PDB file of C-alpha atoms in Angstrom:
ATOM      1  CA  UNK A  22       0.000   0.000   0.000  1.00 52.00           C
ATOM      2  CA  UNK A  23       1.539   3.474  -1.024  1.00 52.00           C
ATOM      3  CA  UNK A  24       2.145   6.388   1.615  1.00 44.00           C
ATOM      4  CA  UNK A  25      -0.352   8.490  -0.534  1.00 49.00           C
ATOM      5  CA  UNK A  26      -3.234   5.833  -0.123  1.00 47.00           C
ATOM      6  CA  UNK A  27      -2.610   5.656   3.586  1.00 47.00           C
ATOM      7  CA  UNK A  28      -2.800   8.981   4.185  1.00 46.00           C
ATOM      8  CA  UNK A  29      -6.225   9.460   2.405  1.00 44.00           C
ATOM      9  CA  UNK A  30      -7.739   6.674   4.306  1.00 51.00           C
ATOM     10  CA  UNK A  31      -6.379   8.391   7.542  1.00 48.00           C
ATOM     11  CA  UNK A  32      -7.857  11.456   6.675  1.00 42.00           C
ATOM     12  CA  UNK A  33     -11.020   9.288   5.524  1.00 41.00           C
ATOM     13  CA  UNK A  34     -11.171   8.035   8.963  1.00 44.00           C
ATOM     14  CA  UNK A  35     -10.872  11.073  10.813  1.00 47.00           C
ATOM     15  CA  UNK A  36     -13.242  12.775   8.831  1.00 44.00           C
ATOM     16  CA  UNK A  37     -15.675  10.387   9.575  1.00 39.00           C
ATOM     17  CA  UNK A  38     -14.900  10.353  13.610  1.00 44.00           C
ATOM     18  CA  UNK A  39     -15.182  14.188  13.503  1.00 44.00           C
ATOM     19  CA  UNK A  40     -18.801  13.859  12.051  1.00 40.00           C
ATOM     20  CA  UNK A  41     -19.609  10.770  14.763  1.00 40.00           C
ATOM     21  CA  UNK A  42     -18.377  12.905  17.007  1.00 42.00           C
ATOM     22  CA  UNK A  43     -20.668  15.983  15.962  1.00 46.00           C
ATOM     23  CA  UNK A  44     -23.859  13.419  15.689  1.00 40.00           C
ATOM     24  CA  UNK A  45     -23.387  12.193  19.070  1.00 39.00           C
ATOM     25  CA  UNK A  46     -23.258  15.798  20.474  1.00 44.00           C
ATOM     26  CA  UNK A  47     -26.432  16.574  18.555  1.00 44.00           C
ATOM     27  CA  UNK A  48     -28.331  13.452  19.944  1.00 46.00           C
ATOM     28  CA  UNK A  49     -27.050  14.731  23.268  1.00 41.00           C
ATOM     29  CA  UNK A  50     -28.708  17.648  23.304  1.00 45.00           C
ATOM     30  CA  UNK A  51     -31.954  16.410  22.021  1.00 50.00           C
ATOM     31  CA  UNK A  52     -31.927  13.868  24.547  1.00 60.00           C
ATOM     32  CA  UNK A  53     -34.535  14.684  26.925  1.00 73.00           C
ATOM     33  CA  UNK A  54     -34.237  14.213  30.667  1.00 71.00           C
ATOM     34  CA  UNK A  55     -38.302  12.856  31.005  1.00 70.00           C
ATOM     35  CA  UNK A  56     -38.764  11.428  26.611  1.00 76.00           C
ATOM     36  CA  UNK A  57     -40.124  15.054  25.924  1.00 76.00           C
ATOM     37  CA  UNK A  58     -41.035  15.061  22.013  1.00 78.00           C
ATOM     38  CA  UNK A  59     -42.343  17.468  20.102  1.00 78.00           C
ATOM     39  CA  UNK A  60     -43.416  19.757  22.819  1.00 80.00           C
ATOM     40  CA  UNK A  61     -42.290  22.787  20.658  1.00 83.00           C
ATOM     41  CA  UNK A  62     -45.253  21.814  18.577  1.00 80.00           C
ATOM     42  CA  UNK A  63     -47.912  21.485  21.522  1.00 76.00           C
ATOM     43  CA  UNK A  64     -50.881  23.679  20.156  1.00 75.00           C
ATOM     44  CA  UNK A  65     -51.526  24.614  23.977  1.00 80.00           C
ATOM     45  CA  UNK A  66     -48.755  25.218  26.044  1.00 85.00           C
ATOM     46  CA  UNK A  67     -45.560  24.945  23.201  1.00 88.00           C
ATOM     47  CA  UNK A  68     -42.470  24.827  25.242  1.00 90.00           C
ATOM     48  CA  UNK A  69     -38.627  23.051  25.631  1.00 91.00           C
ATOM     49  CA  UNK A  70     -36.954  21.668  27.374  1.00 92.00           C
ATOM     50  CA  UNK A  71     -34.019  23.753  29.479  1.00 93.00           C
ATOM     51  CA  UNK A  72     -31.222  22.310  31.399  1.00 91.00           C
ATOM     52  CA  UNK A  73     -31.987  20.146  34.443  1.00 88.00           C
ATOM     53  CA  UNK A  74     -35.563  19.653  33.640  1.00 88.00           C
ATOM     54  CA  UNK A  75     -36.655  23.143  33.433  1.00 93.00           C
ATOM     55  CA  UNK A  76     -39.060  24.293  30.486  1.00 93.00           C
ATOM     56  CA  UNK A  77     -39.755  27.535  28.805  1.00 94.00           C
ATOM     57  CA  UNK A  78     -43.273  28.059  26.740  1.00 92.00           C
ATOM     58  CA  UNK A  79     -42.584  30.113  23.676  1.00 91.00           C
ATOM     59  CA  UNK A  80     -44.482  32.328  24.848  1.00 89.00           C
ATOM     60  CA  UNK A  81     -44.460  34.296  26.762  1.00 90.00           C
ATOM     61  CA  UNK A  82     -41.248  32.932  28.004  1.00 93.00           C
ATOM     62  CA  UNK A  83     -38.934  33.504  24.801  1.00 94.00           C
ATOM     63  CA  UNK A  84     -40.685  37.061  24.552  1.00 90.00           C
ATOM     64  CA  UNK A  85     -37.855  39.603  24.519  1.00 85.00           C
ATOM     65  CA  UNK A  86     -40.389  42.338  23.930  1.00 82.00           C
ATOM     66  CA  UNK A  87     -41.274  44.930  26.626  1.00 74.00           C
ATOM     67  CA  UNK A  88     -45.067  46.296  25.207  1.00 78.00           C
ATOM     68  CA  UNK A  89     -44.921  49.415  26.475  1.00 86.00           C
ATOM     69  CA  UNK A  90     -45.767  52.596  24.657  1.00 90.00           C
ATOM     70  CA  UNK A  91     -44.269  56.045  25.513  1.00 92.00           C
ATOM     71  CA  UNK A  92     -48.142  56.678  26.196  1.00 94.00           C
ATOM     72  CA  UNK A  93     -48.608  54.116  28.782  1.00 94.00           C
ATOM     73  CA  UNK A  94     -45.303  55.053  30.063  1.00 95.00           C
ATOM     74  CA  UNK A  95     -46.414  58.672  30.526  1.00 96.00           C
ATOM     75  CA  UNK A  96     -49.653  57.416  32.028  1.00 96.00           C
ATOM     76  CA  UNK A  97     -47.946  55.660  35.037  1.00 95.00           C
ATOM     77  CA  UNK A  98     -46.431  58.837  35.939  1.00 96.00           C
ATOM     78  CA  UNK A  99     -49.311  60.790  35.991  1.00 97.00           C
ATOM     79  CA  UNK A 100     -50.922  57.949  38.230  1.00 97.00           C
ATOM     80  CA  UNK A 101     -47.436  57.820  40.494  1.00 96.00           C
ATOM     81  CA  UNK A 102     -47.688  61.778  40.658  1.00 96.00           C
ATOM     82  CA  UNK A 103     -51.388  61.693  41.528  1.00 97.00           C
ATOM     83  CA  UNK A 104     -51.103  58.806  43.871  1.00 95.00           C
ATOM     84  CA  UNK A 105     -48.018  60.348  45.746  1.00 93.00           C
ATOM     85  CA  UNK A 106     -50.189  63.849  46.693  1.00 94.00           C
ATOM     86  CA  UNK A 107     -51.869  61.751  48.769  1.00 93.00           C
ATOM     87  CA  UNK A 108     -49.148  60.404  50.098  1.00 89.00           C
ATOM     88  CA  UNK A 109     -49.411  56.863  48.000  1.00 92.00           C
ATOM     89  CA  UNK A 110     -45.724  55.348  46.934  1.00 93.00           C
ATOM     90  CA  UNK A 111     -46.571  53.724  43.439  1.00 95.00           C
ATOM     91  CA  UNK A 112     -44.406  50.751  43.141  1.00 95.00           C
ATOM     92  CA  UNK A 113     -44.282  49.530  39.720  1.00 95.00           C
ATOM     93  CA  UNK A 114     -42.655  45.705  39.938  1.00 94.00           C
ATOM     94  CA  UNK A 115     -42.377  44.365  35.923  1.00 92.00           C
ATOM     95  CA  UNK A 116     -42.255  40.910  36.276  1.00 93.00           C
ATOM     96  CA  UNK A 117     -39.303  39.027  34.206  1.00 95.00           C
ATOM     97  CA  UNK A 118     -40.023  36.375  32.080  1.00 95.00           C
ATOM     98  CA  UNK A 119     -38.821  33.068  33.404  1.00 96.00           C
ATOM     99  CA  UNK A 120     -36.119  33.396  30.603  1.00 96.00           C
ATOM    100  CA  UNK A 121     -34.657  36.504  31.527  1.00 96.00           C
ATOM    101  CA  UNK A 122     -34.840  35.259  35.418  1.00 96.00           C
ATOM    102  CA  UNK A 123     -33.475  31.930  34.339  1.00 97.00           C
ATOM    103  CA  UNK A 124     -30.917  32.586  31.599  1.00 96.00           C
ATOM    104  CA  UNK A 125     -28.450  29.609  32.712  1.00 96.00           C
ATOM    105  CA  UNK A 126     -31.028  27.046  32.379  1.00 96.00           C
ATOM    106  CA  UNK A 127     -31.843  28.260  28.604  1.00 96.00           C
ATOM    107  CA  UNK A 128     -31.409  25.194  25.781  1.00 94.00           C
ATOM    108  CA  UNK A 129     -29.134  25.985  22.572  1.00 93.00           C
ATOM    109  CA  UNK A 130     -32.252  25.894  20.719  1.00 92.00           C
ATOM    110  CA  UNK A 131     -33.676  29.345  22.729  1.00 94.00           C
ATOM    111  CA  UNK A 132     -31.753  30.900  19.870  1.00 95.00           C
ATOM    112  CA  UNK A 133     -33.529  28.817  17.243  1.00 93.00           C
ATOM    113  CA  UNK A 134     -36.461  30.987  18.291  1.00 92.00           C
ATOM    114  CA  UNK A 135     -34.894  33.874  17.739  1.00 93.00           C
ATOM    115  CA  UNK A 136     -33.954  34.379  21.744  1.00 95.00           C
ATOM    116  CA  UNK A 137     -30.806  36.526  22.576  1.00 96.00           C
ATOM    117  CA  UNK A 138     -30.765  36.869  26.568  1.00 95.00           C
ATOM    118  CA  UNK A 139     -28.476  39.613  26.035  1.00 95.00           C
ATOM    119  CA  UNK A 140     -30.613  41.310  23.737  1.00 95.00           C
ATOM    120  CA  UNK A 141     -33.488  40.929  25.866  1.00 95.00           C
ATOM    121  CA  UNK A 142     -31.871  41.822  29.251  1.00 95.00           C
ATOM    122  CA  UNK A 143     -31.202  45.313  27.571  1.00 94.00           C
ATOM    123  CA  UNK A 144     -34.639  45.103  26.432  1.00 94.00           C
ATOM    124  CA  UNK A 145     -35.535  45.356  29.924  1.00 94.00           C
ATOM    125  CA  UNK A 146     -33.548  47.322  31.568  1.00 94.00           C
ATOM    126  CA  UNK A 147     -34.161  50.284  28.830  1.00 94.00           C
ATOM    127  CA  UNK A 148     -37.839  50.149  30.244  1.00 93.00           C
ATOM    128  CA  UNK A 149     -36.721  50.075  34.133  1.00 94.00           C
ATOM    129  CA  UNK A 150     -34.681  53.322  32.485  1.00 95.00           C
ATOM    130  CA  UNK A 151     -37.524  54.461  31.118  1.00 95.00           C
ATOM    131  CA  UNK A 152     -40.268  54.245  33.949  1.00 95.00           C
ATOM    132  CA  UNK A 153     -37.687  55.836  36.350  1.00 94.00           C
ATOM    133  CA  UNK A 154     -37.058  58.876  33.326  1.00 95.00           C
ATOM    134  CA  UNK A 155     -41.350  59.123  34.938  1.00 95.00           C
ATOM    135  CA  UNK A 156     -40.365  59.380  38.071  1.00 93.00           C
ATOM    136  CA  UNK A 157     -42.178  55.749  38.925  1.00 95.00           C
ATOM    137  CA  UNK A 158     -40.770  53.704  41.357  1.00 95.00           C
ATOM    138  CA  UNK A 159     -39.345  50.796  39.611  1.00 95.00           C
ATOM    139  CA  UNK A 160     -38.253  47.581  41.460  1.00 96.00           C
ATOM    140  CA  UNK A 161     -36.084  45.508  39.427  1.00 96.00           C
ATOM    141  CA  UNK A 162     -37.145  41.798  39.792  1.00 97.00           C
ATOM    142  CA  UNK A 163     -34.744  40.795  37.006  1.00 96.00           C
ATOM    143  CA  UNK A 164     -31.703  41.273  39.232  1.00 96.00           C
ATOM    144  CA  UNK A 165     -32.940  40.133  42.499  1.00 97.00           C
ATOM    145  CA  UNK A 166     -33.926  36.894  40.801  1.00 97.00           C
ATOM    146  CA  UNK A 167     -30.741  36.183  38.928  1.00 96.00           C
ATOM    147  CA  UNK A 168     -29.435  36.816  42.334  1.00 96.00           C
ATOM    148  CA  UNK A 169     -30.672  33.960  43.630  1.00 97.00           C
ATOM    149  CA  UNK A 170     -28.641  31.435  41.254  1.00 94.00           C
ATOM    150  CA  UNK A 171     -27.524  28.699  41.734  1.00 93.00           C
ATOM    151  CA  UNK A 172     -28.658  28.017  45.294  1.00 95.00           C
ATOM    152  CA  UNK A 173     -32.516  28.513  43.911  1.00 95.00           C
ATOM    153  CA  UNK A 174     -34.184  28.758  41.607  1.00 95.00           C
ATOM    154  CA  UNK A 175     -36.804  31.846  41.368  1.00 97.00           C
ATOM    155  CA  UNK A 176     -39.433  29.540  38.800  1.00 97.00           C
ATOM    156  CA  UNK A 177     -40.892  26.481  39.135  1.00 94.00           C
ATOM    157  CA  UNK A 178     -39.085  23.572  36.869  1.00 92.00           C
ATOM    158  CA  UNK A 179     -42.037  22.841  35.234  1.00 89.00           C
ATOM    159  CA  UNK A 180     -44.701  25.485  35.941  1.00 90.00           C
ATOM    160  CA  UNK A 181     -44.246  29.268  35.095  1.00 91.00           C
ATOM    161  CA  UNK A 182     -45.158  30.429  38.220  1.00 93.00           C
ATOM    162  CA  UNK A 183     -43.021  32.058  40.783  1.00 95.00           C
ATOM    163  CA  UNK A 184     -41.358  29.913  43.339  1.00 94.00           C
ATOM    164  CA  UNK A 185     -41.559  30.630  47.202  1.00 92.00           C
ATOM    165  CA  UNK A 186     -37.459  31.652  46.397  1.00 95.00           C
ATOM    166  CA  UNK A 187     -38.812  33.858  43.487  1.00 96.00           C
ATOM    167  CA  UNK A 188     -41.486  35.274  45.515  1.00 94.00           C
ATOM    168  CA  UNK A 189     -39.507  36.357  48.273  1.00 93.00           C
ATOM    169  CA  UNK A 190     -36.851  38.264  46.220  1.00 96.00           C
ATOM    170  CA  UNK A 191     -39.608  39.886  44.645  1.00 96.00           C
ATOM    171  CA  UNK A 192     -40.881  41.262  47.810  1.00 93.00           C
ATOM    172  CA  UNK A 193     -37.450  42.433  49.201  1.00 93.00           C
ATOM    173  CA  UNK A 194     -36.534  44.339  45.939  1.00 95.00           C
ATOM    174  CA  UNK A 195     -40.066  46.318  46.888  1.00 94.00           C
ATOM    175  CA  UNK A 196     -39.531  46.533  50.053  1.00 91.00           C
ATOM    176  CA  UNK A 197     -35.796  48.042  49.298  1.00 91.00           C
ATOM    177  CA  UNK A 198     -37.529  50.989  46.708  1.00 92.00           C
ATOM    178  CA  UNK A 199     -40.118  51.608  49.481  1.00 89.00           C
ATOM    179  CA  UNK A 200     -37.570  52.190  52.302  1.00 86.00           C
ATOM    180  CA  UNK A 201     -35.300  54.652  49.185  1.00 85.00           C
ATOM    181  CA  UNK A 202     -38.485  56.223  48.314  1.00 81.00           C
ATOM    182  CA  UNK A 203     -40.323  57.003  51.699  1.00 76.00           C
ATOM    183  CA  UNK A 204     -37.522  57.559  54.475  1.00 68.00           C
ATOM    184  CA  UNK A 205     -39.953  58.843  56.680  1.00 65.00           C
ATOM    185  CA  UNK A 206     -41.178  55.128  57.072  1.00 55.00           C
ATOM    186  CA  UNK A 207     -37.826  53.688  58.618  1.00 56.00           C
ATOM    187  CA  UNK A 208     -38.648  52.472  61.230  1.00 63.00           C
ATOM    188  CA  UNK A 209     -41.331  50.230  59.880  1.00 65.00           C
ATOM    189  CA  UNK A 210     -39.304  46.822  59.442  1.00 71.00           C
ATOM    190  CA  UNK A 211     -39.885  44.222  56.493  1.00 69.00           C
ATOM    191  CA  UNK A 212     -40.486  40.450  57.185  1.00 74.00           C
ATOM    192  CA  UNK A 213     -41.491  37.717  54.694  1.00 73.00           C
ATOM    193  CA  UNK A 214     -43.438  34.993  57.188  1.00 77.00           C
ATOM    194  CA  UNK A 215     -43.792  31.615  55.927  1.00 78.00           C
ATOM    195  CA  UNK A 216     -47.124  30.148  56.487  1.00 82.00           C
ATOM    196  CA  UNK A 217     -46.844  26.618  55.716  1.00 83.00           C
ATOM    197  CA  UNK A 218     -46.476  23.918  52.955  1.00 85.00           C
ATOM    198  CA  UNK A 219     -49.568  24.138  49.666  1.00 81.00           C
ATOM    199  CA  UNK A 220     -49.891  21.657  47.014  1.00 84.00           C
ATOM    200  CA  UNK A 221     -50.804  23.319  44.018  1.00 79.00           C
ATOM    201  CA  UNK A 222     -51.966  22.159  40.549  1.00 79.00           C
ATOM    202  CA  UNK A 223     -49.388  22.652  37.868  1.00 79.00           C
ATOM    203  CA  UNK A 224     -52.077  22.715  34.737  1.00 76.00           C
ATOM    204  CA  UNK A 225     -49.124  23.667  32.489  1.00 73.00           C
ATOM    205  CA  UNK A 226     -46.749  20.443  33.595  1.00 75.00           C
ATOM    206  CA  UNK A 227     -50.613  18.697  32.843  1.00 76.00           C
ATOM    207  CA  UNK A 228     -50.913  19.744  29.575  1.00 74.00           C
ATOM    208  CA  UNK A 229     -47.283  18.599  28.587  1.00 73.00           C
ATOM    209  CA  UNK A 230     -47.333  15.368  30.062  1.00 72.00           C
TER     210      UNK A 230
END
């Protein structure tokens, strides 16, 4: 066998290992942790599947939009302004998408969907930017939730409600604009009180099983 026939059937072979190798990444990823299939397609609640069993719907999970016109925007200042000569603090808390809480957890496929969690943390934070250009009182759930990784998680795995983690760093990032916003309340201290253990039905882990 000549040196020149060797060396194409080396470079034959490794060709072929590099492209094994590339399959059995892909398979990898598409492996689900529970046999998920085709829940990107689900007419009801189409989702997939994150990293250690968490799930995102489409929408509004994958939403990087922020809806908010300049007129609404200029509407909840009128209301904070109105509300605060009568001595009202308007907090204005918007709520992250589990996406945006949960970026780490976020499949490679988020960005077959178009899903940038850069893009759409900026998204976000130009309307915290904007609010506070009103003079509204803007808590910023996004960062008090990130804060939370990894020793919890602020969503449920499977459900896109807020977990009792979530929940909590929700209420301290109010509670942290209401004691900036109104010093004269100091001395009234904040306390988040558990009150005991609920089982509640997921209807969205329901309709994907």
């Amino acid at each position: 066998m000549s040196l020149r026939t060797r060396t194409l059937r080396s470079v034959v072979a490794a060709a072929f290992c590099a492209l094994l190798a590339q399959a059995t990444d892909a398979n990898a990823q598409l492996r689900s942790a529970y046999g998920c299939e085709g829940l990107e397609d689900a007419p009801r609640v189409a989702s997939i599947e994150g990293r250690g069993g968490v799930f995102f719907r489409l929408r509004p999970d994958l939403q990087m939009t922020q809806p908010f016109s300049d007129e609404v925007v200029e509407d909840l200042g009128k209301l904070s302004r109105a509300l605060a000569g009568r001595g009202t603090l308007l907090v204005y808390a918007p709520m992250p998408t589990k996406a945006l809480a949960m970026p780490q957890d976020l499949p490679a496929e988020a960005a077959d969907y178009g899903y940038d969690p850069l893009i759409a943390a900026t998204v976000y934070e130009e309307l915290m930017g904007r609010l506070r250009d009103a003079n509204v009182a803007t808590a910023d759930l996004r960062t008090a939730m990130r804060a939370l990784w990894p020793q919890a998680q602020p969503f449920f795995r499977a459900d896109p409600r807020m977990s009792p983690d979530g929940a909590r760093a929700a209420a301290r990032a109010v509670a942290g604009i209401v004691r900036d916003r109104m010093p004269t309340a100091g001395g009234t201290r904040y306390a988040s009180v558990s009150t005991g253990r609920v089982e509640l039905a997921s209807q969205h882990r329901t309709l994907m099983q």
